[in-house]
PDB file of C-alpha atoms in Angstrom:
ATOM      1  CA  UNK N   1     -59.750  84.908 107.513  1.00 55.00           C
ATOM      2  CA  UNK N   2     -61.879  83.038 109.772  1.00 63.00           C
ATOM      3  CA  UNK N   3     -62.527  80.348 107.093  1.00 92.00           C
ATOM      4  CA  UNK N   4     -59.093  79.312 107.285  1.00 97.00           C
ATOM      5  CA  UNK N   5     -57.658  77.460 110.052  1.00 98.00           C
ATOM      6  CA  UNK N   6     -54.088  78.071 110.710  1.00 98.00           C
ATOM      7  CA  UNK N   7     -51.877  77.200 114.173  1.00 98.00           C
ATOM      8  CA  UNK N   8     -49.420  79.471 114.921  1.00 98.00           C
ATOM      9  CA  UNK N   9     -46.192  78.810 117.377  1.00 98.00           C
ATOM     10  CA  UNK N  10     -43.829  81.878 118.990  1.00 97.00           C
ATOM     11  CA  UNK N  11     -44.282  85.127 120.220  1.00 96.00           C
ATOM     12  CA  UNK N  12     -47.483  86.935 119.045  1.00 94.00           C
ATOM     13  CA  UNK N  13     -45.417  89.868 118.120  1.00 95.00           C
ATOM     14  CA  UNK N  14     -42.429  87.814 116.517  1.00 98.00           C
ATOM     15  CA  UNK N  15     -41.641  88.096 112.142  1.00 98.00           C
ATOM     16  CA  UNK N  16     -44.034  85.413 110.443  1.00 98.00           C
ATOM     17  CA  UNK N  17     -42.693  82.408 108.858  1.00 98.00           C
ATOM     18  CA  UNK N  18     -45.470  81.749 106.727  1.00 98.00           C
ATOM     19  CA  UNK N  19     -45.651  77.638 106.005  1.00 99.00           C
ATOM     20  CA  UNK N  20     -47.745  76.374 102.919  1.00 99.00           C
ATOM     21  CA  UNK N  21     -48.155  72.365 102.794  1.00 98.00           C
ATOM     22  CA  UNK N  22     -48.224  69.927 100.023  1.00 98.00           C
ATOM     23  CA  UNK N  23     -50.815  68.976  98.087  1.00 98.00           C
ATOM     24  CA  UNK N  24     -51.610  65.988 100.043  1.00 97.00           C
ATOM     25  CA  UNK N  25     -51.259  67.107 103.551  1.00 98.00           C
ATOM     26  CA  UNK N  26     -51.989  69.646 106.102  1.00 98.00           C
ATOM     27  CA  UNK N  27     -51.070  72.527 108.367  1.00 98.00           C
ATOM     28  CA  UNK N  28     -49.288  69.884 110.949  1.00 98.00           C
ATOM     29  CA  UNK N  29     -46.665  68.482 108.119  1.00 98.00           C
ATOM     30  CA  UNK N  30     -44.734  71.804 109.840  1.00 98.00           C
ATOM     31  CA  UNK N  31     -44.589  70.694 113.496  1.00 98.00           C
ATOM     32  CA  UNK N  32     -40.891  69.894 113.119  1.00 98.00           C
ATOM     33  CA  UNK N  33     -40.265  73.965 112.160  1.00 98.00           C
ATOM     34  CA  UNK N  34     -41.144  74.897 115.909  1.00 98.00           C
ATOM     35  CA  UNK N  35     -37.181  74.598 116.731  1.00 98.00           C
ATOM     36  CA  UNK N  36     -36.608  76.477 113.730  1.00 98.00           C
ATOM     37  CA  UNK N  37     -39.203  79.277 115.486  1.00 98.00           C
ATOM     38  CA  UNK N  38     -37.366  79.266 118.799  1.00 98.00           C
ATOM     39  CA  UNK N  39     -33.841  79.203 117.286  1.00 97.00           C
ATOM     40  CA  UNK N  40     -34.834  82.553 114.514  1.00 97.00           C
ATOM     41  CA  UNK N  41     -37.437  84.170 117.277  1.00 98.00           C
ATOM     42  CA  UNK N  42     -39.879  84.149 114.612  1.00 98.00           C
ATOM     43  CA  UNK N  43     -43.908  82.977 114.571  1.00 98.00           C
ATOM     44  CA  UNK N  44     -44.469  79.943 112.487  1.00 98.00           C
ATOM     45  CA  UNK N  45     -47.909  80.294 111.154  1.00 98.00           C
ATOM     46  CA  UNK N  46     -48.960  77.289 109.249  1.00 98.00           C
ATOM     47  CA  UNK N  47     -52.093  76.969 107.543  1.00 98.00           C
ATOM     48  CA  UNK N  48     -54.735  74.053 106.375  1.00 98.00           C
ATOM     49  CA  UNK N  49     -55.039  75.694 102.769  1.00 98.00           C
ATOM     50  CA  UNK N  50     -58.872  76.294 101.558  1.00 98.00           C
ATOM     51  CA  UNK N  51     -60.510  73.286 101.091  1.00 98.00           C
ATOM     52  CA  UNK N  52     -58.353  71.054 103.298  1.00 98.00           C
ATOM     53  CA  UNK N  53     -58.888  69.458 106.716  1.00 98.00           C
ATOM     54  CA  UNK N  54     -60.349  72.012 109.098  1.00 98.00           C
ATOM     55  CA  UNK N  55     -60.544  74.620 106.497  1.00 98.00           C
ATOM     56  CA  UNK N  56     -63.713  75.703 104.648  1.00 97.00           C
ATOM     57  CA  UNK N  57     -64.173  74.846 101.007  1.00 97.00           C
ATOM     58  CA  UNK N  58     -63.977  77.351  98.500  1.00 96.00           C
ATOM     59  CA  UNK N  59     -67.446  78.022  96.351  1.00 94.00           C
ATOM     60  CA  UNK N  60     -65.457  76.659  93.134  1.00 96.00           C
ATOM     61  CA  UNK N  61     -62.005  75.825  91.419  1.00 97.00           C
ATOM     62  CA  UNK N  62     -59.824  78.530  93.004  1.00 97.00           C
ATOM     63  CA  UNK N  63     -56.902  77.514  90.655  1.00 98.00           C
ATOM     64  CA  UNK N  64     -53.140  78.586  91.970  1.00 98.00           C
ATOM     65  CA  UNK N  65     -53.757  82.205  91.550  1.00 98.00           C
ATOM     66  CA  UNK N  66     -56.790  81.751  93.966  1.00 98.00           C
ATOM     67  CA  UNK N  67     -54.897  79.859  96.555  1.00 98.00           C
ATOM     68  CA  UNK N  68     -51.838  82.330  96.321  1.00 98.00           C
ATOM     69  CA  UNK N  69     -54.542  85.305  96.684  1.00 98.00           C
ATOM     70  CA  UNK N  70     -55.653  83.502  99.861  1.00 98.00           C
ATOM     71  CA  UNK N  71     -52.362  83.304 101.286  1.00 98.00           C
ATOM     72  CA  UNK N  72     -51.599  87.007 100.476  1.00 98.00           C
ATOM     73  CA  UNK N  73     -54.901  87.616 102.876  1.00 98.00           C
ATOM     74  CA  UNK N  74     -53.549  85.437 105.701  1.00 98.00           C
ATOM     75  CA  UNK N  75     -50.382  87.446 105.575  1.00 98.00           C
ATOM     76  CA  UNK N  76     -52.464  90.657 105.782  1.00 97.00           C
ATOM     77  CA  UNK N  77     -54.316  89.430 108.480  1.00 97.00           C
ATOM     78  CA  UNK N  78     -51.147  87.966 110.335  1.00 97.00           C
ATOM     79  CA  UNK N  79     -48.781  90.890 110.198  1.00 97.00           C
ATOM     80  CA  UNK N  80     -48.243  94.677 109.322  1.00 96.00           C
ATOM     81  CA  UNK N  81     -45.712  93.510 106.712  1.00 96.00           C
ATOM     82  CA  UNK N  82     -44.244  91.229 104.230  1.00 98.00           C
ATOM     83  CA  UNK N  83     -43.068  87.650 105.780  1.00 98.00           C
ATOM     84  CA  UNK N  84     -40.730  84.957 104.833  1.00 98.00           C
ATOM     85  CA  UNK N  85     -42.515  82.228 103.363  1.00 99.00           C
ATOM     86  CA  UNK N  86     -41.782  78.380 103.229  1.00 99.00           C
ATOM     87  CA  UNK N  87     -43.995  76.577 100.812  1.00 98.00           C
ATOM     88  CA  UNK N  88     -43.545  72.676 100.198  1.00 98.00           C
ATOM     89  CA  UNK N  89     -44.058  70.775  96.885  1.00 98.00           C
ATOM     90  CA  UNK N  90     -47.516  72.251  95.810  1.00 98.00           C
ATOM     91  CA  UNK N  91     -47.204  74.884  99.011  1.00 98.00           C
ATOM     92  CA  UNK N  92     -43.818  75.951  96.729  1.00 98.00           C
ATOM     93  CA  UNK N  93     -45.775  76.592  93.721  1.00 98.00           C
ATOM     94  CA  UNK N  94     -48.256  78.080  95.410  1.00 98.00           C
ATOM     95  CA  UNK N  95     -45.688  80.225  97.318  1.00 98.00           C
ATOM     96  CA  UNK N  96     -44.093  81.558  93.861  1.00 98.00           C
ATOM     97  CA  UNK N  97     -47.284  82.555  92.613  1.00 98.00           C
ATOM     98  CA  UNK N  98     -47.730  84.486  95.482  1.00 98.00           C
ATOM     99  CA  UNK N  99     -44.485  85.952  95.276  1.00 98.00           C
ATOM    100  CA  UNK N 100     -45.120  86.916  91.582  1.00 98.00           C
ATOM    101  CA  UNK N 101     -48.552  87.989  92.145  1.00 98.00           C
ATOM    102  CA  UNK N 102     -48.420  89.671  95.754  1.00 98.00           C
ATOM    103  CA  UNK N 103     -44.081  90.649  95.423  1.00 98.00           C
ATOM    104  CA  UNK N 104     -44.867  93.316  98.568  1.00 98.00           C
ATOM    105  CA  UNK N 105     -46.269  90.314 100.558  1.00 98.00           C
ATOM    106  CA  UNK N 106     -42.906  88.338 100.601  1.00 98.00           C
ATOM    107  CA  UNK N 107     -39.686  89.270 102.213  1.00 98.00           C
ATOM    108  CA  UNK N 108     -38.243  85.915 101.472  1.00 98.00           C
ATOM    109  CA  UNK N 109     -39.122  82.707  99.689  1.00 98.00           C
ATOM    110  CA  UNK N 110     -38.079  79.070 100.912  1.00 99.00           C
ATOM    111  CA  UNK N 111     -39.124  76.793  98.021  1.00 98.00           C
ATOM    112  CA  UNK N 112     -38.702  73.219  99.391  1.00 98.00           C
ATOM    113  CA  UNK N 113     -39.035  69.950  97.082  1.00 98.00           C
ATOM    114  CA  UNK N 114     -41.348  72.335  94.784  1.00 98.00           C
ATOM    115  CA  UNK N 115     -41.133  72.849  90.971  1.00 97.00           C
ATOM    116  CA  UNK N 116     -42.175  75.212  88.798  1.00 97.00           C
ATOM    117  CA  UNK N 117     -45.714  73.401  88.244  1.00 97.00           C
ATOM    118  CA  UNK N 118     -46.721  70.659  86.385  1.00 96.00           C
ATOM    119  CA  UNK N 119     -47.652  72.061  83.737  1.00 95.00           C
ATOM    120  CA  UNK N 120     -44.498  72.046  81.926  1.00 93.00           C
ATOM    121  CA  UNK N 121     -44.985  69.166  79.894  1.00 92.00           C
ATOM    122  CA  UNK N 122     -48.536  67.516  78.748  1.00 95.00           C
ATOM    123  CA  UNK N 123     -47.951  64.364  80.375  1.00 95.00           C
ATOM    124  CA  UNK N 124     -46.933  65.523  83.784  1.00 94.00           C
ATOM    125  CA  UNK N 125     -50.005  67.539  83.543  1.00 96.00           C
ATOM    126  CA  UNK N 126     -52.240  64.823  82.625  1.00 96.00           C
ATOM    127  CA  UNK N 127     -50.491  62.285  85.413  1.00 95.00           C
ATOM    128  CA  UNK N 128     -51.584  65.247  87.940  1.00 96.00           C
ATOM    129  CA  UNK N 129     -54.838  65.381  86.706  1.00 96.00           C
ATOM    130  CA  UNK N 130     -55.065  61.913  87.363  1.00 94.00           C
ATOM    131  CA  UNK N 131     -54.260  61.821  90.868  1.00 94.00           C
ATOM    132  CA  UNK N 132     -57.373  62.660  91.938  1.00 94.00           C
ATOM    133  CA  UNK N 133     -58.800  59.532  89.826  1.00 95.00           C
ATOM    134  CA  UNK N 134     -56.801  57.343  91.978  1.00 94.00           C
ATOM    135  CA  UNK N 135     -57.912  58.928  95.155  1.00 95.00           C
ATOM    136  CA  UNK N 136     -61.588  57.994  94.198  1.00 95.00           C
ATOM    137  CA  UNK N 137     -60.491  55.169  93.227  1.00 96.00           C
ATOM    138  CA  UNK N 138     -58.470  53.558  96.022  1.00 96.00           C
ATOM    139  CA  UNK N 139     -60.222  55.577  98.962  1.00 95.00           C
ATOM    140  CA  UNK N 140     -58.575  57.755 101.181  1.00 94.00           C
ATOM    141  CA  UNK N 141     -57.122  55.042 103.374  1.00 96.00           C
ATOM    142  CA  UNK N 142     -55.635  53.038 100.316  1.00 96.00           C
ATOM    143  CA  UNK N 143     -54.414  56.663  98.436  1.00 96.00           C
ATOM    144  CA  UNK N 144     -52.524  57.327 101.769  1.00 96.00           C
ATOM    145  CA  UNK N 145     -51.020  54.186 101.966  1.00 95.00           C
ATOM    146  CA  UNK N 146     -49.706  53.741  98.392  1.00 94.00           C
ATOM    147  CA  UNK N 147     -48.829  57.683  98.070  1.00 95.00           C
ATOM    148  CA  UNK N 148     -46.842  57.845 101.373  1.00 94.00           C
ATOM    149  CA  UNK N 149     -44.391  55.317 100.354  1.00 94.00           C
ATOM    150  CA  UNK N 150     -42.995  57.782  97.405  1.00 95.00           C
ATOM    151  CA  UNK N 151     -42.938  60.767  99.585  1.00 97.00           C
ATOM    152  CA  UNK N 152     -39.888  59.495 101.960  1.00 96.00           C
ATOM    153  CA  UNK N 153     -36.881  57.667 101.184  1.00 96.00           C
ATOM    154  CA  UNK N 154     -36.010  54.005 101.003  1.00 94.00           C
ATOM    155  CA  UNK N 155     -34.488  54.315 104.267  1.00 93.00           C
ATOM    156  CA  UNK N 156     -37.390  56.380 106.010  1.00 95.00           C
ATOM    157  CA  UNK N 157     -38.586  54.641 109.238  1.00 94.00           C
ATOM    158  CA  UNK N 158     -41.757  52.706 109.088  1.00 94.00           C
ATOM    159  CA  UNK N 159     -43.250  55.212 111.566  1.00 96.00           C
ATOM    160  CA  UNK N 160     -42.617  58.488 109.671  1.00 95.00           C
ATOM    161  CA  UNK N 161     -44.277  56.708 106.743  1.00 95.00           C
ATOM    162  CA  UNK N 162     -47.490  55.758 108.850  1.00 96.00           C
ATOM    163  CA  UNK N 163     -47.645  59.030 110.071  1.00 96.00           C
ATOM    164  CA  UNK N 164     -47.536  60.603 106.822  1.00 97.00           C
ATOM    165  CA  UNK N 165     -50.139  58.390 105.656  1.00 97.00           C
ATOM    166  CA  UNK N 166     -52.369  58.866 108.792  1.00 97.00           C
ATOM    167  CA  UNK N 167     -52.019  62.984 108.243  1.00 97.00           C
ATOM    168  CA  UNK N 168     -53.107  62.699 104.480  1.00 97.00           C
ATOM    169  CA  UNK N 169     -56.551  60.836 105.222  1.00 97.00           C
ATOM    170  CA  UNK N 170     -58.189  63.906 106.823  1.00 97.00           C
ATOM    171  CA  UNK N 171     -56.834  66.325 104.948  1.00 98.00           C
ATOM    172  CA  UNK N 172     -57.695  66.172 101.521  1.00 97.00           C
ATOM    173  CA  UNK N 173     -61.325  65.439  99.914  1.00 97.00           C
ATOM    174  CA  UNK N 174     -63.094  65.965  96.817  1.00 97.00           C
ATOM    175  CA  UNK N 175     -63.475  68.027  94.681  1.00 97.00           C
ATOM    176  CA  UNK N 176     -60.879  70.484  96.582  1.00 97.00           C
ATOM    177  CA  UNK N 177     -58.269  67.931  95.918  1.00 97.00           C
ATOM    178  CA  UNK N 178     -59.257  67.775  92.376  1.00 97.00           C
ATOM    179  CA  UNK N 179     -58.756  71.540  92.207  1.00 98.00           C
ATOM    180  CA  UNK N 180     -55.338  71.505  93.629  1.00 98.00           C
ATOM    181  CA  UNK N 181     -54.568  68.684  91.136  1.00 98.00           C
ATOM    182  CA  UNK N 182     -55.727  71.076  88.445  1.00 98.00           C
ATOM    183  CA  UNK N 183     -53.925  73.903  89.665  1.00 98.00           C
ATOM    184  CA  UNK N 184     -50.750  72.097  89.546  1.00 97.00           C
ATOM    185  CA  UNK N 185     -51.369  70.921  85.918  1.00 97.00           C
ATOM    186  CA  UNK N 186     -52.024  74.069  84.662  1.00 97.00           C
ATOM    187  CA  UNK N 187     -48.684  75.885  86.332  1.00 98.00           C
ATOM    188  CA  UNK N 188     -45.434  76.379  84.466  1.00 98.00           C
ATOM    189  CA  UNK N 189     -43.424  79.171  86.355  1.00 98.00           C
ATOM    190  CA  UNK N 190     -40.261  78.635  84.362  1.00 97.00           C
ATOM    191  CA  UNK N 191     -40.942  82.012  82.210  1.00 98.00           C
ATOM    192  CA  UNK N 192     -41.684  84.010  85.071  1.00 98.00           C
ATOM    193  CA  UNK N 193     -39.015  82.981  87.897  1.00 98.00           C
ATOM    194  CA  UNK N 194     -36.886  85.678  86.939  1.00 97.00           C
ATOM    195  CA  UNK N 195     -39.422  88.096  88.012  1.00 98.00           C
ATOM    196  CA  UNK N 196     -38.876  87.128  91.580  1.00 98.00           C
ATOM    197  CA  UNK N 197     -37.570  89.812  93.908  1.00 96.00           C
ATOM    198  CA  UNK N 198     -37.363  88.208  96.906  1.00 98.00           C
ATOM    199  CA  UNK N 199     -34.105  86.317  98.084  1.00 98.00           C
ATOM    200  CA  UNK N 200     -35.035  82.642  97.631  1.00 98.00           C
ATOM    201  CA  UNK N 201     -33.479  79.554  99.248  1.00 98.00           C
ATOM    202  CA  UNK N 202     -34.379  76.102  97.089  1.00 98.00           C
ATOM    203  CA  UNK N 203     -34.084  73.115  98.960  1.00 98.00           C
ATOM    204  CA  UNK N 204     -34.539  69.757  98.256  1.00 98.00           C
ATOM    205  CA  UNK N 205     -34.520  66.158  99.633  1.00 98.00           C
ATOM    206  CA  UNK N 206     -31.390  64.137  98.045  1.00 98.00           C
ATOM    207  CA  UNK N 207     -33.771  61.207  97.288  1.00 98.00           C
ATOM    208  CA  UNK N 208     -36.685  62.938  96.536  1.00 98.00           C
ATOM    209  CA  UNK N 209     -38.712  60.877  93.593  1.00 96.00           C
ATOM    210  CA  UNK N 210     -41.489  63.393  93.312  1.00 96.00           C
ATOM    211  CA  UNK N 211     -39.464  66.222  92.373  1.00 96.00           C
ATOM    212  CA  UNK N 212     -36.060  65.235  91.887  1.00 96.00           C
ATOM    213  CA  UNK N 213     -32.865  67.592  92.958  1.00 98.00           C
ATOM    214  CA  UNK N 214     -32.549  67.915  88.959  1.00 97.00           C
ATOM    215  CA  UNK N 215     -36.005  69.766  88.811  1.00 96.00           C
ATOM    216  CA  UNK N 216     -35.164  71.647  91.885  1.00 97.00           C
ATOM    217  CA  UNK N 217     -31.679  72.690  90.514  1.00 97.00           C
ATOM    218  CA  UNK N 218     -33.596  74.188  87.265  1.00 97.00           C
ATOM    219  CA  UNK N 219     -36.069  75.654  89.635  1.00 97.00           C
ATOM    220  CA  UNK N 220     -33.215  77.283  91.195  1.00 98.00           C
ATOM    221  CA  UNK N 221     -31.347  78.114  87.877  1.00 98.00           C
ATOM    222  CA  UNK N 222     -34.310  80.681  86.582  1.00 98.00           C
ATOM    223  CA  UNK N 223     -34.087  82.974  89.959  1.00 98.00           C
ATOM    224  CA  UNK N 224     -31.804  85.698  90.481  1.00 97.00           C
ATOM    225  CA  UNK N 225     -31.130  85.903  94.406  1.00 98.00           C
ATOM    226  CA  UNK N 226     -31.104  82.461  95.054  1.00 98.00           C
ATOM    227  CA  UNK N 227     -29.255  79.669  97.315  1.00 98.00           C
ATOM    228  CA  UNK N 228     -29.392  75.822  96.722  1.00 98.00           C
ATOM    229  CA  UNK N 229     -29.254  73.136  99.142  1.00 98.00           C
ATOM    230  CA  UNK N 230     -29.762  69.416  98.862  1.00 98.00           C
ATOM    231  CA  UNK N 231     -30.853  67.517 102.377  1.00 98.00           C
ATOM    232  CA  UNK N 232     -29.124  64.290 102.633  1.00 97.00           C
ATOM    233  CA  UNK N 233     -30.604  60.943 103.186  1.00 97.00           C
ATOM    234  CA  UNK N 234     -34.204  62.789 102.463  1.00 98.00           C
ATOM    235  CA  UNK N 235     -37.140  62.106 100.215  1.00 98.00           C
ATOM    236  CA  UNK N 236     -39.899  64.511  98.863  1.00 98.00           C
ATOM    237  CA  UNK N 237     -41.018  65.687 102.579  1.00 98.00           C
ATOM    238  CA  UNK N 238     -37.165  66.699 103.718  1.00 98.00           C
ATOM    239  CA  UNK N 239     -38.921  68.840 106.201  1.00 98.00           C
ATOM    240  CA  UNK N 240     -40.584  65.754 107.808  1.00 98.00           C
ATOM    241  CA  UNK N 241     -37.727  63.213 107.550  1.00 98.00           C
ATOM    242  CA  UNK N 242     -34.362  65.311 108.409  1.00 98.00           C
ATOM    243  CA  UNK N 243     -35.779  68.366 110.278  1.00 98.00           C
ATOM    244  CA  UNK N 244     -32.889  68.998 111.978  1.00 98.00           C
ATOM    245  CA  UNK N 245     -30.891  69.222 108.791  1.00 98.00           C
ATOM    246  CA  UNK N 246     -33.899  71.087 106.908  1.00 98.00           C
ATOM    247  CA  UNK N 247     -34.160  73.812 109.802  1.00 98.00           C
ATOM    248  CA  UNK N 248     -30.447  74.249 110.057  1.00 98.00           C
ATOM    249  CA  UNK N 249     -30.419  74.949 105.942  1.00 98.00           C
ATOM    250  CA  UNK N 250     -33.296  77.398 106.248  1.00 98.00           C
ATOM    251  CA  UNK N 251     -32.173  79.233 109.684  1.00 98.00           C
ATOM    252  CA  UNK N 252     -28.551  80.085 107.971  1.00 98.00           C
ATOM    253  CA  UNK N 253     -30.380  81.207 105.008  1.00 98.00           C
ATOM    254  CA  UNK N 254     -32.746  83.351 106.643  1.00 98.00           C
ATOM    255  CA  UNK N 255     -29.939  84.632 108.820  1.00 98.00           C
ATOM    256  CA  UNK N 256     -28.112  85.710 106.302  1.00 97.00           C
ATOM    257  CA  UNK N 257     -30.710  87.581 104.509  1.00 96.00           C
ATOM    258  CA  UNK N 258     -31.168  89.222 107.913  1.00 91.00           C
ATOM    259  CA  UNK N 259     -27.535  90.352 107.471  1.00 85.00           C
TER     260      UNK N 259
END
């Protein structure tokens, strides 16, 4: 897995919490979860997905299956057994597919500001595919500046909006961004959610405009062993906008799973 960049935080022999970022981000989206690792005594492993920032480009379009399989290979390289997986947005869709394709690799699942995929409605799929066209038309800086405004709540600090945009600019590139958009457009996990065996937390920002709470509620309704939490005063990037409240929700869930 040397072609996949990732950083880790915590003791090398600690249980792993694997973090999968959103479609316009990178591994550093989870720097705010380092206190969570300290609280739980886990090792945070956060990747740049194949084709993002420092990770090598795939030879062709992986699809959501390919990215999920890459995550499973990373788990095998980083741990002797199943791990907790935290996915945000597109990372949550990838994490869901990972749990479905490789159930023995996932001990517990956290789906943050995520969905069943954009393939649930034709108009959503079309809008997702078109997002890459906007990236080409606006350029990296223009696209990031416009997109960042929708990813946080109306009350978010200007510094956070700027940070989200700055992180996006070096993280995404073509053709991988188009491939990621296509993977979302092709995904519809609603018929398969009942097959998720891992205990699951669905968590969403109260003011998420990209994946509204109702979408997260519907996602949770399809999973048998699930807990649902809303993070107040947060948008789509709840883990970055309200890291304290987000970390508390994840810690309480994982502590309960441990029993």
